[in-house]
């Protein structure tokens, strides 16, 4: 079921159209990565989606509410953390959370317990009486997320949330995203760190020059992707190579020393069958590795190609997966 | 815990630590003790009055204005504005919370000083030195009310001017701080001040429309009226920042009440009293028209900077989304809603409007239909030029080009024309009232036509 719907959004800064007729849907419970080069319009799109910028035309519907028609109603269901957010440094973590709860007009009964529970969720329990200004980058980010989550929104928009964090803080942040995902929250996150997005994202929106180039459902994409297999052989006798090449779905065989790299069109089941086939044909297999293309690699393929062919490839893969899924 | 206003409460957290609570009473107490202990011919209470008043000015007018001016833009600097915009905080809560929260510590000190001023008032006024204050503030309550009004007016003005910085995403507060301080000083001067009050408070009864009002009551009423609109203006800016749409309905209400308020002063003019009822009404509408035209000019300039709003307006028109169309209506259009009926009224009473200027002379320098028609066309011409420049493709130094236009149109070209000695071409450069309708309006009408062509070209290029 769709939780958010972006319909024909156009946005301009003076004499520069930043978003061009953008439309897409966000499924409830999904985690969508918004990726694209700098200046592509990611931040503007997020700000339009949460109602902080008003597009010149188009609509954003979140949980059935038009964000620009009824921003205050919509904000009850939306949490947002901007890329360069600030905190009230002179207030303690507890005061920051309490203040934001008041601003959201949360009921006063059980507010204290609610704030404690939220602090536990974002791992800030031990820092409640510390001034926000004294927190490290990672903890500031947790508090930022906490402030965005204080009113139990249905979906949360995070703009470059992991930028500037050290590796340990990033691990904690990824774990927090996974926890929120497990709670069923819908998350839209823009980031450059695709390796981390891969851990928890379900969808990827590719934006470039103010246009959505592709909306990929990652699970389907992975299923539809040609796997790259690396097969280690004890001897690279030509007859074994021919056996491998003759198998249906194998292409692009390359030999490097005792290893054979090849593209294999098929999911895990077919890969098992292929391995059984090789063993049955007495091929001396010493290694059988599936090298799945990472999100980063897929995105880089698009970025390096410089045109849309890579994107089209991804779209085709997604479409193929979609058609496969149809009865 | 009772929460009156989250924003106010946040400022209480920030401003009131135990040390900050203790320091002002101790410091002020010591200061006043030292002053009271000085040997003097006056009773000790009288010696506290002037220093307390002086410290009050410094703390409330200066420091308070600074805090109020900072409050509007502080969230921009801290980058916390997005959190507030995403919250359910109402614009009025935000306005009141910032106005009284940011200045809460200043008020804490100010209330101590007000207490000292109030307690020392009687003793001070018994001395020769301060007797004149009794004339303008016969009781301590009068004085305290005037001080409170001056303070709140200044703080509200500082906050209101600061909200413009918020809209422009600029954090500078010098102008709003000085503005707030000046407003406080001005209100104090016209109420208890020793120079301006005689100008404002003469005669002792104010005739306003058909009412005869006590001068003090009228003064307080006028300050409250303007204070209310300054608060509304701040609230409207916060409202806009919180993603509410500001249709020009409140602007129309402000103009209607403000022009009604100002035109009421005509009854206070002794020449006005000699006019017949029809001429009285016409002159009030005439004055209101000029006031609204002035605000139309300001609105035109502001609207010309908001290209996105025009685009949303046009999209809404094309999509027949009338609510969006109404919400995105520029301010000048709201002003025109009032101007048109007022102008029609004046045309219908042209015979009265064009009564020779000698009757009007004490009130207006110009008084005929040709003048206000030409003036309206000049506003239109400048509005078209502002839109052409500010919406156009000039990327940088737009204000320089606007300044150059104004300098050329109103100073340079008239000067060059005057060298030729052709006095009759003055209507090309200024609205002139003492000539025929066509002679006054045709030159500026032609200029409007040219400006409209220029703007049309700009709009066409924007579409492309």
PDB file of C-alpha atoms in Angstrom, chain A residues 10 12-15 17 47 50-57 59 66-72 75-76 78-82 84-91 94-96 98-100 102-105 108 111 143-145 147-148 151, chain B residues 1-3 5-10 13-14 75 78-91 93-94 98 241-245 307-309 311-313 315-316 321 323-324 327-328 389-395 398 462:
ATOM      1  CA  UNK A  10       7.952  21.041 -10.373  1.00  0.00           C
ATOM      2  CA  UNK A  12      12.234  26.249  -9.228  1.00  0.00           C
ATOM      3  CA  UNK A  13      14.818  28.486  -7.710  1.00  0.00           C
ATOM      4  CA  UNK A  14      14.992  31.812  -9.535  1.00  0.00           C
ATOM      5  CA  UNK A  15      15.437  30.901 -13.169  1.00  0.00           C
ATOM      6  CA  UNK A  17      14.162  24.437 -12.493  1.00  0.00           C
ATOM      7  CA  UNK A  47      12.134  19.335   1.460  1.00  0.00           C
ATOM      8  CA  UNK A  50       7.906  17.246   3.828  1.00  0.00           C
ATOM      9  CA  UNK A  51       6.393  20.597   2.933  1.00  0.00           C
ATOM     10  CA  UNK A  52       9.367  22.778   3.794  1.00  0.00           C
ATOM     11  CA  UNK A  53       9.508  24.041   0.216  1.00  0.00           C
ATOM     12  CA  UNK A  54       6.481  24.761  -1.895  1.00  0.00           C
ATOM     13  CA  UNK A  55       6.674  23.532  -5.477  1.00  0.00           C
ATOM     14  CA  UNK A  56       5.262  25.702  -8.228  1.00  0.00           C
ATOM     15  CA  UNK A  57       3.011  22.827  -9.236  1.00  0.00           C
ATOM     16  CA  UNK A  59       1.187  17.513  -5.126  1.00  0.00           C
ATOM     17  CA  UNK A  66      -1.851  16.851   0.834  1.00  0.00           C
ATOM     18  CA  UNK A  67       1.367  18.102   2.411  1.00  0.00           C
ATOM     19  CA  UNK A  68       1.139  21.578   0.871  1.00  0.00           C
ATOM     20  CA  UNK A  69      -2.568  21.989   1.450  1.00  0.00           C
ATOM     21  CA  UNK A  70      -2.534  20.942   5.086  1.00  0.00           C
ATOM     22  CA  UNK A  71       1.099  21.058   6.146  1.00  0.00           C
ATOM     23  CA  UNK A  72       0.390  21.002   9.865  1.00  0.00           C
ATOM     24  CA  UNK A  75       3.558  17.006   9.744  1.00  0.00           C
ATOM     25  CA  UNK A  76       1.865  14.894  12.408  1.00  0.00           C
ATOM     26  CA  UNK A  78       6.159  13.023   9.084  1.00  0.00           C
ATOM     27  CA  UNK A  79       9.561  13.219  10.725  1.00  0.00           C
ATOM     28  CA  UNK A  80      12.394  15.041   9.007  1.00  0.00           C
ATOM     29  CA  UNK A  81      16.068  15.446   9.705  1.00  0.00           C
ATOM     30  CA  UNK A  82      17.896  17.860   7.424  1.00  0.00           C
ATOM     31  CA  UNK A  84      22.867  20.331   8.374  1.00  0.00           C
ATOM     32  CA  UNK A  85      20.559  20.402  11.353  1.00  0.00           C
ATOM     33  CA  UNK A  86      21.288  22.175  14.590  1.00  0.00           C
ATOM     34  CA  UNK A  87      20.355  21.500  18.196  1.00  0.00           C
ATOM     35  CA  UNK A  88      19.624  23.717  21.154  1.00  0.00           C
ATOM     36  CA  UNK A  89      23.132  23.308  22.492  1.00  0.00           C
ATOM     37  CA  UNK A  90      22.427  24.914  25.869  1.00  0.00           C
ATOM     38  CA  UNK A  91      19.596  22.519  26.662  1.00  0.00           C
ATOM     39  CA  UNK A  94      16.025  15.540  28.040  1.00  0.00           C
ATOM     40  CA  UNK A  95      15.013  19.198  27.664  1.00  0.00           C
ATOM     41  CA  UNK A  96      15.491  19.038  23.871  1.00  0.00           C
ATOM     42  CA  UNK A  98      10.661  17.452  26.051  1.00  0.00           C
ATOM     43  CA  UNK A  99      10.563  20.779  24.222  1.00  0.00           C
ATOM     44  CA  UNK A 100       9.992  19.074  20.881  1.00  0.00           C
ATOM     45  CA  UNK A 102       5.508  20.057  23.621  1.00  0.00           C
ATOM     46  CA  UNK A 103       5.920  21.650  20.211  1.00  0.00           C
ATOM     47  CA  UNK A 104       4.179  18.618  18.720  1.00  0.00           C
ATOM     48  CA  UNK A 105       1.427  19.009  21.320  1.00  0.00           C
ATOM     49  CA  UNK A 108       1.320  15.359  28.821  1.00  0.00           C
ATOM     50  CA  UNK A 111       5.306  12.005  28.396  1.00  0.00           C
ATOM     51  CA  UNK A 143      19.373  13.091  19.143  1.00  0.00           C
ATOM     52  CA  UNK A 144      18.416  14.590  15.767  1.00  0.00           C
ATOM     53  CA  UNK A 145      16.694  11.343  14.803  1.00  0.00           C
ATOM     54  CA  UNK A 147      13.673  14.773  17.717  1.00  0.00           C
ATOM     55  CA  UNK A 148      12.323  13.721  14.338  1.00  0.00           C
ATOM     56  CA  UNK A 151       5.716  12.330  17.687  1.00  0.00           C
TER      57      UNK A 151
ATOM     58  CA  UNK B   1       4.458  21.081  35.141  1.00  0.00           C
ATOM     59  CA  UNK B   2       2.313  23.783  33.568  1.00  0.00           C
ATOM     60  CA  UNK B   3       3.277  24.559  30.010  1.00  0.00           C
ATOM     61  CA  UNK B   5       3.920  28.016  25.660  1.00  0.00           C
ATOM     62  CA  UNK B   6       6.747  25.652  24.598  1.00  0.00           C
ATOM     63  CA  UNK B   7       8.820  28.416  23.028  1.00  0.00           C
ATOM     64  CA  UNK B   8       8.422  30.597  26.127  1.00  0.00           C
ATOM     65  CA  UNK B   9       9.347  27.650  28.329  1.00  0.00           C
ATOM     66  CA  UNK B  10      12.459  26.940  26.286  1.00  0.00           C
ATOM     67  CA  UNK B  13      15.252  27.064  30.590  1.00  0.00           C
ATOM     68  CA  UNK B  14      17.896  29.017  28.726  1.00  0.00           C
ATOM     69  CA  UNK B  75      16.740  29.545  14.971  1.00  0.00           C
ATOM     70  CA  UNK B  78      21.289  27.525  15.202  1.00  0.00           C
ATOM     71  CA  UNK B  79      19.834  25.601  12.242  1.00  0.00           C
ATOM     72  CA  UNK B  80      16.926  24.507  14.419  1.00  0.00           C
ATOM     73  CA  UNK B  81      14.297  26.256  12.317  1.00  0.00           C
ATOM     74  CA  UNK B  82      13.380  23.102  10.381  1.00  0.00           C
ATOM     75  CA  UNK B  83      12.453  21.282  13.593  1.00  0.00           C
ATOM     76  CA  UNK B  84      10.069  24.092  14.529  1.00  0.00           C
ATOM     77  CA  UNK B  85       8.621  24.254  11.029  1.00  0.00           C
ATOM     78  CA  UNK B  86       7.897  20.532  11.190  1.00  0.00           C
ATOM     79  CA  UNK B  87       6.240  20.797  14.589  1.00  0.00           C
ATOM     80  CA  UNK B  88       2.644  21.616  15.461  1.00  0.00           C
ATOM     81  CA  UNK B  89       3.593  24.902  17.069  1.00  0.00           C
ATOM     82  CA  UNK B  90       0.984  27.522  16.117  1.00  0.00           C
ATOM     83  CA  UNK B  91       2.153  30.855  14.637  1.00  0.00           C
ATOM     84  CA  UNK B  93       2.338  30.591  20.071  1.00  0.00           C
ATOM     85  CA  UNK B  94       5.608  31.135  18.289  1.00  0.00           C
ATOM     86  CA  UNK B  98       9.515  34.534  21.121  1.00  0.00           C
ATOM     87  CA  UNK B 241       7.421  30.417   7.432  1.00  0.00           C
ATOM     88  CA  UNK B 242       5.395  27.606   9.000  1.00  0.00           C
ATOM     89  CA  UNK B 243       3.983  26.768   5.537  1.00  0.00           C
ATOM     90  CA  UNK B 244       0.627  28.374   5.973  1.00  0.00           C
ATOM     91  CA  UNK B 245      -0.511  30.352   2.958  1.00  0.00           C
ATOM     92  CA  UNK B 307       8.470  34.713  -8.855  1.00  0.00           C
ATOM     93  CA  UNK B 308       7.450  31.310  -7.461  1.00  0.00           C
ATOM     94  CA  UNK B 309       4.276  32.780  -5.988  1.00  0.00           C
ATOM     95  CA  UNK B 311       3.897  30.829 -11.005  1.00  0.00           C
ATOM     96  CA  UNK B 312       1.775  29.057  -8.390  1.00  0.00           C
ATOM     97  CA  UNK B 313      -0.903  31.694  -8.945  1.00  0.00           C
ATOM     98  CA  UNK B 315      -0.834  27.295 -12.327  1.00  0.00           C
ATOM     99  CA  UNK B 316      -3.784  27.497  -9.924  1.00  0.00           C
ATOM    100  CA  UNK B 321      -8.003  25.516  -8.292  1.00  0.00           C
ATOM    101  CA  UNK B 323      -8.510  28.090  -3.244  1.00  0.00           C
ATOM    102  CA  UNK B 324      -4.857  27.858  -4.301  1.00  0.00           C
ATOM    103  CA  UNK B 327      -3.995  31.737  -1.336  1.00  0.00           C
ATOM    104  CA  UNK B 328      -1.294  32.715  -3.787  1.00  0.00           C
ATOM    105  CA  UNK B 389      13.774  44.085 -13.197  1.00  0.00           C
ATOM    106  CA  UNK B 390      13.258  41.718 -10.271  1.00  0.00           C
ATOM    107  CA  UNK B 391      11.620  38.900 -12.239  1.00  0.00           C
ATOM    108  CA  UNK B 392      13.888  39.409 -15.246  1.00  0.00           C
ATOM    109  CA  UNK B 393      17.175  37.864 -16.207  1.00  0.00           C
ATOM    110  CA  UNK B 394      19.401  40.315 -14.402  1.00  0.00           C
ATOM    111  CA  UNK B 395      21.078  38.006 -11.911  1.00  0.00           C
ATOM    112  CA  UNK B 398      19.169  44.070  -8.832  1.00  0.00           C
ATOM    113  CA  UNK B 462      10.561  33.291 -18.671  1.00  0.00           C
TER     114      UNK B 462
END
